[in-house]
Amino acid sequence: MEDKDEFADIFSFLEAMYDSNRTAEERPGVGQFVWVPVPERDGKPWVADVVRSAPTSHDSAELTIRRYDSQQDFQGKGSRLPIHALNLTDNHELMISRAKKRLCLIVGQTEGADPYSLPEGPQRNKALNAFHRHYILAPLYSVSSPAKATSFGSVMSARIRCLMYPEFFWLPKTPSIIRENSVARLDHLLTDPLIHGVSPENHFISDEARGFIADQLRILCGDEPSTEYLELQEVLLDDLPDVFK
């Protein structure tokens, strides 16, 4: 891949991609990087048919793992004995997915709702486990290097650096946290309460870079980005070398 200095890209218009002055607080915050178990996406999901190992057991089962079948899954399985450890009802299925702990960028968060602000009784009881704080995360995927080929080769990488795709945001490698040049995938956003199996990093994206991502999220939501973003995008794409167009 050509060196980033050989053509104008987002780096030419950013004072800093990362914020070296910000430090981690007790709770993770927007703009922070965090390691999170991320399920791998597959074209056709895997389903585990669950059957009790023994008629009287509620905490052991036998699994038959197969691909999703629209003719039988989520159609109701009234003959299935309940397995309390899994809490599966007639219309539940057990979906199987491999997961990898990935570095993610926190692009948003919800504060949740205080259940004790609701009237006592059914409303409050239901809310106790329903409205926790959640974080909106963009997982990072490394770009191709001489040692490893990925989906983000030199052409895709150059285009992303010039803001061609609103669903991708380029993140250069750092000495320790981001070990390879990477792409934050805004098309793979996920939510997580960041309670189990997570590891926050004392590493943050700059406010200026967050502004670019905010504009890209506006585009993905069907809204117009800022005028500044559109003008910069036009300049970068006009100057993008023909070999990358």
PDB file of C-alpha atoms in Angstrom:
ATOM      1  CA  MET A   1       0.000   0.000   0.000  1.00  0.00           C
ATOM      2  CA  GLU A   2       1.244   3.484  -0.789  1.00  0.00           C
ATOM      3  CA  ASP A   3       2.450   5.568   2.104  1.00  0.00           C
ATOM      4  CA  LYS A   4      -0.233   7.858   3.540  1.00  0.00           C
ATOM      5  CA  ASP A   5       1.858  10.926   2.704  1.00  0.00           C
ATOM      6  CA  GLU A   6       1.694  10.202  -1.043  1.00  0.00           C
ATOM      7  CA  PHE A   7      -1.841  11.552  -1.451  1.00  0.00           C
ATOM      8  CA  ALA A   8      -4.175  13.761   0.547  1.00  0.00           C
ATOM      9  CA  ASP A   9      -6.401  11.844   2.923  1.00  0.00           C
ATOM     10  CA  ILE A  10      -8.133  12.334   6.270  1.00  0.00           C
ATOM     11  CA  PHE A  11      -4.746  12.651   8.003  1.00  0.00           C
ATOM     12  CA  SER A  12      -4.123  15.838   6.062  1.00  0.00           C
ATOM     13  CA  PHE A  13      -7.084  17.469   7.826  1.00  0.00           C
ATOM     14  CA  LEU A  14      -6.830  16.054  11.350  1.00  0.00           C
ATOM     15  CA  GLU A  15      -4.612  17.596  13.995  1.00  0.00           C
ATOM     16  CA  ALA A  16      -4.683  14.314  15.929  1.00  0.00           C
ATOM     17  CA  MET A  17      -6.580  11.045  15.541  1.00  0.00           C
ATOM     18  CA  TYR A  18      -6.184  10.177  19.221  1.00  0.00           C
ATOM     19  CA  ASP A  19      -6.547  12.146  22.451  1.00  0.00           C
ATOM     20  CA  SER A  20      -3.384  11.755  24.522  1.00  0.00           C
ATOM     21  CA  ASN A  21      -4.632  14.002  27.341  1.00  0.00           C
ATOM     22  CA  ARG A  22      -7.840  12.189  28.258  1.00  0.00           C
ATOM     23  CA  THR A  23      -7.673   9.498  30.930  1.00  0.00           C
ATOM     24  CA  ALA A  24     -10.005   6.653  31.788  1.00  0.00           C
ATOM     25  CA  GLU A  25     -12.717   7.215  34.383  1.00  0.00           C
ATOM     26  CA  GLU A  26     -14.608   4.755  36.556  1.00  0.00           C
ATOM     27  CA  ARG A  27     -17.099   4.092  33.773  1.00  0.00           C
ATOM     28  CA  PRO A  28     -16.208   3.799  30.069  1.00  0.00           C
ATOM     29  CA  GLY A  29     -17.124   6.787  27.933  1.00  0.00           C
ATOM     30  CA  VAL A  30     -17.840   7.701  24.332  1.00  0.00           C
ATOM     31  CA  GLY A  31     -14.620   7.826  22.325  1.00  0.00           C
ATOM     32  CA  GLN A  32     -12.875   5.195  24.463  1.00  0.00           C
ATOM     33  CA  PHE A  33     -11.506   1.889  23.206  1.00  0.00           C
ATOM     34  CA  VAL A  34     -12.526  -1.323  24.952  1.00  0.00           C
ATOM     35  CA  TRP A  35     -12.016  -5.039  24.385  1.00  0.00           C
ATOM     36  CA  VAL A  36     -15.349  -6.839  24.010  1.00  0.00           C
ATOM     37  CA  PRO A  37     -16.397 -10.385  23.002  1.00  0.00           C
ATOM     38  CA  VAL A  38     -17.872  -9.885  19.516  1.00  0.00           C
ATOM     39  CA  PRO A  39     -19.897 -12.687  17.870  1.00  0.00           C
ATOM     40  CA  GLU A  40     -18.684 -13.551  14.397  1.00  0.00           C
ATOM     41  CA  ARG A  41     -21.188 -12.908  11.634  1.00  0.00           C
ATOM     42  CA  ASP A  42     -22.131 -15.744   9.318  1.00  0.00           C
ATOM     43  CA  GLY A  43     -24.321 -15.770   6.257  1.00  0.00           C
ATOM     44  CA  LYS A  44     -26.611 -18.427   7.689  1.00  0.00           C
ATOM     45  CA  PRO A  45     -26.739 -18.793  11.483  1.00  0.00           C
ATOM     46  CA  TRP A  46     -26.240 -21.992  13.419  1.00  0.00           C
ATOM     47  CA  VAL A  47     -29.001 -23.392  15.604  1.00  0.00           C
ATOM     48  CA  ALA A  48     -28.652 -25.952  18.394  1.00  0.00           C
ATOM     49  CA  ASP A  49     -31.598 -28.300  18.769  1.00  0.00           C
ATOM     50  CA  VAL A  50     -31.848 -28.846  22.500  1.00  0.00           C
ATOM     51  CA  VAL A  51     -33.148 -32.011  24.155  1.00  0.00           C
ATOM     52  CA  ARG A  52     -32.961 -32.883  27.822  1.00  0.00           C
ATOM     53  CA  SER A  53     -30.272 -35.421  28.650  1.00  0.00           C
ATOM     54  CA  ALA A  54     -32.655 -37.005  31.150  1.00  0.00           C
ATOM     55  CA  PRO A  55     -36.408 -36.462  31.625  1.00  0.00           C
ATOM     56  CA  THR A  56     -35.916 -35.216  35.179  1.00  0.00           C
ATOM     57  CA  SER A  57     -32.885 -32.994  34.565  1.00  0.00           C
ATOM     58  CA  HIS A  58     -33.152 -29.229  34.053  1.00  0.00           C
ATOM     59  CA  ASP A  59     -29.429 -28.380  33.868  1.00  0.00           C
ATOM     60  CA  SER A  60     -28.063 -30.813  31.278  1.00  0.00           C
ATOM     61  CA  ALA A  61     -29.000 -31.279  27.632  1.00  0.00           C
ATOM     62  CA  GLU A  62     -27.980 -32.827  24.338  1.00  0.00           C
ATOM     63  CA  LEU A  63     -27.368 -30.517  21.396  1.00  0.00           C
ATOM     64  CA  THR A  64     -27.666 -31.139  17.676  1.00  0.00           C
ATOM     65  CA  ILE A  65     -25.955 -28.282  15.870  1.00  0.00           C
ATOM     66  CA  ARG A  66     -27.194 -27.451  12.365  1.00  0.00           C
ATOM     67  CA  ARG A  67     -27.837 -24.526  10.057  1.00  0.00           C
ATOM     68  CA  TYR A  68     -30.935 -22.380  10.503  1.00  0.00           C
ATOM     69  CA  ASP A  69     -34.017 -23.839   8.839  1.00  0.00           C
ATOM     70  CA  SER A  70     -36.880 -21.417   8.178  1.00  0.00           C
ATOM     71  CA  GLN A  71     -39.305 -24.326   7.888  1.00  0.00           C
ATOM     72  CA  GLN A  72     -38.876 -25.448  11.484  1.00  0.00           C
ATOM     73  CA  ASP A  73     -37.123 -22.792  13.561  1.00  0.00           C
ATOM     74  CA  PHE A  74     -39.129 -20.228  15.530  1.00  0.00           C
ATOM     75  CA  GLN A  75     -42.276 -22.097  14.577  1.00  0.00           C
ATOM     76  CA  GLY A  76     -43.119 -23.387  18.055  1.00  0.00           C
ATOM     77  CA  LYS A  77     -41.894 -26.624  19.586  1.00  0.00           C
ATOM     78  CA  GLY A  78     -44.557 -27.580  22.046  1.00  0.00           C
ATOM     79  CA  SER A  79     -43.260 -31.131  22.495  1.00  0.00           C
ATOM     80  CA  ARG A  80     -39.881 -29.966  23.795  1.00  0.00           C
ATOM     81  CA  LEU A  81     -39.449 -30.538  27.524  1.00  0.00           C
ATOM     82  CA  PRO A  82     -38.549 -27.283  29.321  1.00  0.00           C
ATOM     83  CA  ILE A  83     -34.925 -26.755  30.343  1.00  0.00           C
ATOM     84  CA  HIS A  84     -34.964 -24.202  33.128  1.00  0.00           C
ATOM     85  CA  ALA A  85     -31.226 -23.505  32.930  1.00  0.00           C
ATOM     86  CA  LEU A  86     -31.739 -22.179  29.368  1.00  0.00           C
ATOM     87  CA  ASN A  87     -35.206 -20.707  29.934  1.00  0.00           C
ATOM     88  CA  LEU A  88     -36.365 -21.708  26.449  1.00  0.00           C
ATOM     89  CA  THR A  89     -40.043 -21.343  25.655  1.00  0.00           C
ATOM     90  CA  ASP A  90     -41.858 -22.984  22.740  1.00  0.00           C
ATOM     91  CA  ASN A  91     -40.821 -20.176  20.370  1.00  0.00           C
ATOM     92  CA  HIS A  92     -37.210 -19.810  21.493  1.00  0.00           C
ATOM     93  CA  GLU A  93     -34.218 -21.229  19.645  1.00  0.00           C
ATOM     94  CA  LEU A  94     -30.643 -21.563  20.853  1.00  0.00           C
ATOM     95  CA  MET A  95     -28.424 -19.726  18.355  1.00  0.00           C
ATOM     96  CA  ILE A  96     -24.764 -20.695  18.194  1.00  0.00           C
ATOM     97  CA  SER A  97     -22.074 -18.187  17.279  1.00  0.00           C
ATOM     98  CA  ARG A  98     -18.327 -18.158  17.654  1.00  0.00           C
ATOM     99  CA  ALA A  99     -17.016 -14.984  19.285  1.00  0.00           C
ATOM    100  CA  LYS A 100     -13.687 -13.207  19.352  1.00  0.00           C
ATOM    101  CA  LYS A 101     -12.534 -10.592  21.811  1.00  0.00           C
ATOM    102  CA  ARG A 102     -12.067  -7.516  19.659  1.00  0.00           C
ATOM    103  CA  LEU A 103     -11.010  -3.980  20.281  1.00  0.00           C
ATOM    104  CA  CYS A 104     -14.068  -1.744  19.857  1.00  0.00           C
ATOM    105  CA  LEU A 105     -14.643   1.988  19.792  1.00  0.00           C
ATOM    106  CA  ILE A 106     -17.478   3.336  21.929  1.00  0.00           C
ATOM    107  CA  VAL A 107     -19.440   5.603  19.581  1.00  0.00           C
ATOM    108  CA  GLY A 108     -22.464   6.174  21.819  1.00  0.00           C
ATOM    109  CA  GLN A 109     -24.171   5.225  25.046  1.00  0.00           C
ATOM    110  CA  THR A 110     -27.599   5.178  26.646  1.00  0.00           C
ATOM    111  CA  GLU A 111     -27.987   6.110  30.284  1.00  0.00           C
ATOM    112  CA  GLY A 112     -30.881   3.751  30.914  1.00  0.00           C
ATOM    113  CA  ALA A 113     -33.874   4.594  33.075  1.00  0.00           C
ATOM    114  CA  ASP A 114     -34.092   4.597  36.859  1.00  0.00           C
ATOM    115  CA  PRO A 115     -36.715   1.930  37.686  1.00  0.00           C
ATOM    116  CA  TYR A 116     -37.341   3.552  41.072  1.00  0.00           C
ATOM    117  CA  SER A 117     -38.689   6.639  39.298  1.00  0.00           C
ATOM    118  CA  LEU A 118     -41.632   4.487  38.178  1.00  0.00           C
ATOM    119  CA  PRO A 119     -44.694   3.683  40.300  1.00  0.00           C
ATOM    120  CA  GLU A 120     -44.401   0.718  42.618  1.00  0.00           C
ATOM    121  CA  GLY A 121     -45.885  -2.478  41.306  1.00  0.00           C
ATOM    122  CA  PRO A 122     -45.705  -4.209  37.913  1.00  0.00           C
ATOM    123  CA  GLN A 123     -44.167  -1.245  36.050  1.00  0.00           C
ATOM    124  CA  ARG A 124     -41.245  -0.928  38.450  1.00  0.00           C
ATOM    125  CA  ASN A 125     -40.777  -4.684  38.767  1.00  0.00           C
ATOM    126  CA  LYS A 126     -40.531  -5.120  35.004  1.00  0.00           C
ATOM    127  CA  ALA A 127     -38.169  -2.165  34.698  1.00  0.00           C
ATOM    128  CA  LEU A 128     -35.663  -3.453  37.270  1.00  0.00           C
ATOM    129  CA  ASN A 129     -33.960  -5.652  34.663  1.00  0.00           C
ATOM    130  CA  ALA A 130     -35.003  -3.885  31.484  1.00  0.00           C
ATOM    131  CA  PHE A 131     -33.418  -0.430  31.216  1.00  0.00           C
ATOM    132  CA  HIS A 132     -29.703  -0.634  32.026  1.00  0.00           C
ATOM    133  CA  ARG A 133     -26.971   1.558  30.588  1.00  0.00           C
ATOM    134  CA  HIS A 134     -25.808   0.241  27.204  1.00  0.00           C
ATOM    135  CA  TYR A 135     -22.916   1.218  24.961  1.00  0.00           C
ATOM    136  CA  ILE A 136     -22.943   1.415  21.173  1.00  0.00           C
ATOM    137  CA  LEU A 137     -19.751  -0.160  19.862  1.00  0.00           C
ATOM    138  CA  ALA A 138     -17.957  -0.221  16.518  1.00  0.00           C
ATOM    139  CA  PRO A 139     -15.639  -3.244  16.307  1.00  0.00           C
ATOM    140  CA  LEU A 140     -12.196  -2.817  14.744  1.00  0.00           C
ATOM    141  CA  TYR A 141     -10.898  -4.994  11.909  1.00  0.00           C
ATOM    142  CA  SER A 142      -7.287  -4.877  10.781  1.00  0.00           C
ATOM    143  CA  VAL A 143      -6.307  -3.948   7.235  1.00  0.00           C
ATOM    144  CA  SER A 144      -4.021  -5.961   5.008  1.00  0.00           C
ATOM    145  CA  SER A 145      -0.309  -6.013   5.723  1.00  0.00           C
ATOM    146  CA  PRO A 146       2.659  -7.867   4.185  1.00  0.00           C
ATOM    147  CA  ALA A 147       2.198 -10.514   6.881  1.00  0.00           C
ATOM    148  CA  LYS A 148      -1.583 -10.926   6.628  1.00  0.00           C
ATOM    149  CA  ALA A 149      -4.222 -10.375   3.967  1.00  0.00           C
ATOM    150  CA  THR A 150      -7.651  -9.157   5.091  1.00  0.00           C
ATOM    151  CA  SER A 151     -10.813  -7.871   3.412  1.00  0.00           C
ATOM    152  CA  PHE A 152      -9.366  -4.350   3.585  1.00  0.00           C
ATOM    153  CA  GLY A 153      -6.675  -4.340   0.928  1.00  0.00           C
ATOM    154  CA  SER A 154      -4.784  -1.349  -0.445  1.00  0.00           C
ATOM    155  CA  VAL A 155      -7.627  -0.074  -2.652  1.00  0.00           C
ATOM    156  CA  MET A 156     -10.285  -0.294   0.040  1.00  0.00           C
ATOM    157  CA  SER A 157      -7.915   1.242   2.582  1.00  0.00           C
ATOM    158  CA  ALA A 158      -7.139   4.235   0.360  1.00  0.00           C
ATOM    159  CA  ARG A 159     -10.820   4.818  -0.326  1.00  0.00           C
ATOM    160  CA  ILE A 160     -11.697   4.629   3.365  1.00  0.00           C
ATOM    161  CA  ARG A 161      -8.970   7.117   4.225  1.00  0.00           C
ATOM    162  CA  CYS A 162     -10.616   9.487   1.721  1.00  0.00           C
ATOM    163  CA  LEU A 163     -14.117   9.084   3.204  1.00  0.00           C
ATOM    164  CA  MET A 164     -15.624   7.174   0.277  1.00  0.00           C
ATOM    165  CA  TYR A 165     -17.596   4.823   2.541  1.00  0.00           C
ATOM    166  CA  PRO A 166     -19.595   6.228   5.480  1.00  0.00           C
ATOM    167  CA  GLU A 167     -19.761   2.784   7.110  1.00  0.00           C
ATOM    168  CA  PHE A 168     -15.977   2.567   7.553  1.00  0.00           C
ATOM    169  CA  PHE A 169     -13.602   4.810   9.521  1.00  0.00           C
ATOM    170  CA  TRP A 170      -9.829   4.487   9.320  1.00  0.00           C
ATOM    171  CA  LEU A 171      -7.816   4.136  12.541  1.00  0.00           C
ATOM    172  CA  PRO A 172      -4.002   4.079  12.287  1.00  0.00           C
ATOM    173  CA  LYS A 173      -1.978   1.749  14.471  1.00  0.00           C
ATOM    174  CA  THR A 174      -0.521   2.931  17.754  1.00  0.00           C
ATOM    175  CA  PRO A 175       2.562   1.701  19.613  1.00  0.00           C
ATOM    176  CA  SER A 176       0.576  -0.500  21.992  1.00  0.00           C
ATOM    177  CA  ILE A 177      -3.239  -0.520  21.843  1.00  0.00           C
ATOM    178  CA  ILE A 178      -4.054  -0.650  18.119  1.00  0.00           C
ATOM    179  CA  ARG A 179      -1.368  -3.009  16.858  1.00  0.00           C
ATOM    180  CA  GLU A 180      -2.287  -2.833  13.156  1.00  0.00           C
ATOM    181  CA  ASN A 181      -3.873  -0.191  10.959  1.00  0.00           C
ATOM    182  CA  SER A 182      -7.567  -0.841  11.391  1.00  0.00           C
ATOM    183  CA  VAL A 183     -11.067   0.074  10.296  1.00  0.00           C
ATOM    184  CA  ALA A 184     -13.914   0.814  12.693  1.00  0.00           C
ATOM    185  CA  ARG A 185     -16.928  -0.882  11.151  1.00  0.00           C
ATOM    186  CA  LEU A 186     -19.989   1.287  11.628  1.00  0.00           C
ATOM    187  CA  ASP A 187     -21.956  -1.325   9.659  1.00  0.00           C
ATOM    188  CA  HIS A 188     -21.245  -3.861  12.427  1.00  0.00           C
ATOM    189  CA  LEU A 189     -22.447  -1.766  15.353  1.00  0.00           C
ATOM    190  CA  LEU A 190     -23.463  -3.707  18.450  1.00  0.00           C
ATOM    191  CA  THR A 191     -24.702  -2.824  21.915  1.00  0.00           C
ATOM    192  CA  ASP A 192     -23.328  -4.140  25.169  1.00  0.00           C
ATOM    193  CA  PRO A 193     -23.677  -3.155  28.853  1.00  0.00           C
ATOM    194  CA  LEU A 194     -19.892  -3.658  29.260  1.00  0.00           C
ATOM    195  CA  ILE A 195     -20.291  -5.752  32.375  1.00  0.00           C
ATOM    196  CA  HIS A 196     -18.912  -9.207  31.584  1.00  0.00           C
ATOM    197  CA  GLY A 197     -15.731 -10.176  29.750  1.00  0.00           C
ATOM    198  CA  VAL A 198     -14.700  -6.629  28.817  1.00  0.00           C
ATOM    199  CA  SER A 199     -11.405  -4.769  29.234  1.00  0.00           C
ATOM    200  CA  PRO A 200     -11.430  -0.963  28.811  1.00  0.00           C
ATOM    201  CA  GLU A 201      -8.254   0.666  27.520  1.00  0.00           C
ATOM    202  CA  ASN A 202      -6.863   4.019  28.601  1.00  0.00           C
ATOM    203  CA  HIS A 203      -6.924   5.129  24.966  1.00  0.00           C
ATOM    204  CA  PHE A 204      -9.288   7.562  23.256  1.00  0.00           C
ATOM    205  CA  ILE A 205     -10.127   8.976  19.871  1.00  0.00           C
ATOM    206  CA  SER A 206      -9.915  12.759  19.532  1.00  0.00           C
ATOM    207  CA  ASP A 207     -12.999  14.975  19.569  1.00  0.00           C
ATOM    208  CA  GLU A 208     -12.180  16.053  16.022  1.00  0.00           C
ATOM    209  CA  ALA A 209     -12.140  12.456  14.799  1.00  0.00           C
ATOM    210  CA  ARG A 210     -15.378  11.796  16.673  1.00  0.00           C
ATOM    211  CA  GLY A 211     -16.907  14.617  14.648  1.00  0.00           C
ATOM    212  CA  PHE A 212     -16.113  12.762  11.423  1.00  0.00           C
ATOM    213  CA  ILE A 213     -17.715   9.595  12.801  1.00  0.00           C
ATOM    214  CA  ALA A 214     -20.786  11.546  13.912  1.00  0.00           C
ATOM    215  CA  ASP A 215     -21.200  12.808  10.341  1.00  0.00           C
ATOM    216  CA  GLN A 216     -20.864   9.284   8.978  1.00  0.00           C
ATOM    217  CA  LEU A 217     -23.504   8.022  11.402  1.00  0.00           C
ATOM    218  CA  ARG A 218     -25.833  10.776  10.196  1.00  0.00           C
ATOM    219  CA  ILE A 219     -25.391   9.500   6.646  1.00  0.00           C
ATOM    220  CA  LEU A 220     -26.139   5.929   7.731  1.00  0.00           C
ATOM    221  CA  CYS A 221     -29.306   7.189   9.434  1.00  0.00           C
ATOM    222  CA  GLY A 222     -30.462   8.848   6.218  1.00  0.00           C
ATOM    223  CA  ASP A 223     -29.606  12.399   7.251  1.00  0.00           C
ATOM    224  CA  GLU A 224     -27.308  14.979   5.719  1.00  0.00           C
ATOM    225  CA  PRO A 225     -23.825  15.326   7.232  1.00  0.00           C
ATOM    226  CA  SER A 226     -22.299  18.702   7.950  1.00  0.00           C
ATOM    227  CA  THR A 227     -21.337  20.982   5.095  1.00  0.00           C
ATOM    228  CA  GLU A 228     -17.702  20.796   6.217  1.00  0.00           C
ATOM    229  CA  TYR A 229     -17.748  17.001   5.947  1.00  0.00           C
ATOM    230  CA  LEU A 230     -19.242  17.045   2.433  1.00  0.00           C
ATOM    231  CA  GLU A 231     -16.744  19.648   1.236  1.00  0.00           C
ATOM    232  CA  LEU A 232     -13.796  17.690   2.630  1.00  0.00           C
ATOM    233  CA  GLN A 233     -15.101  14.420   1.199  1.00  0.00           C
ATOM    234  CA  GLU A 234     -15.370  16.011  -2.247  1.00  0.00           C
ATOM    235  CA  VAL A 235     -11.804  17.323  -2.080  1.00  0.00           C
ATOM    236  CA  LEU A 236     -10.386  13.984  -0.944  1.00  0.00           C
ATOM    237  CA  LEU A 237     -12.234  11.909  -3.532  1.00  0.00           C
ATOM    238  CA  ASP A 238     -11.267  14.291  -6.333  1.00  0.00           C
ATOM    239  CA  ASP A 239      -7.607  13.937  -5.363  1.00  0.00           C
ATOM    240  CA  LEU A 240      -7.720  10.164  -4.866  1.00  0.00           C
ATOM    241  CA  PRO A 241      -5.243   8.584  -7.314  1.00  0.00           C
ATOM    242  CA  ASP A 242      -6.860   6.760 -10.224  1.00  0.00           C
ATOM    243  CA  VAL A 243      -5.303   3.460  -9.140  1.00  0.00           C
ATOM    244  CA  PHE A 244      -7.556   3.519  -6.043  1.00  0.00           C
ATOM    245  CA  LYS A 245     -10.790   4.723  -7.692  1.00  0.00           C
TER     246      LYS A 245
END
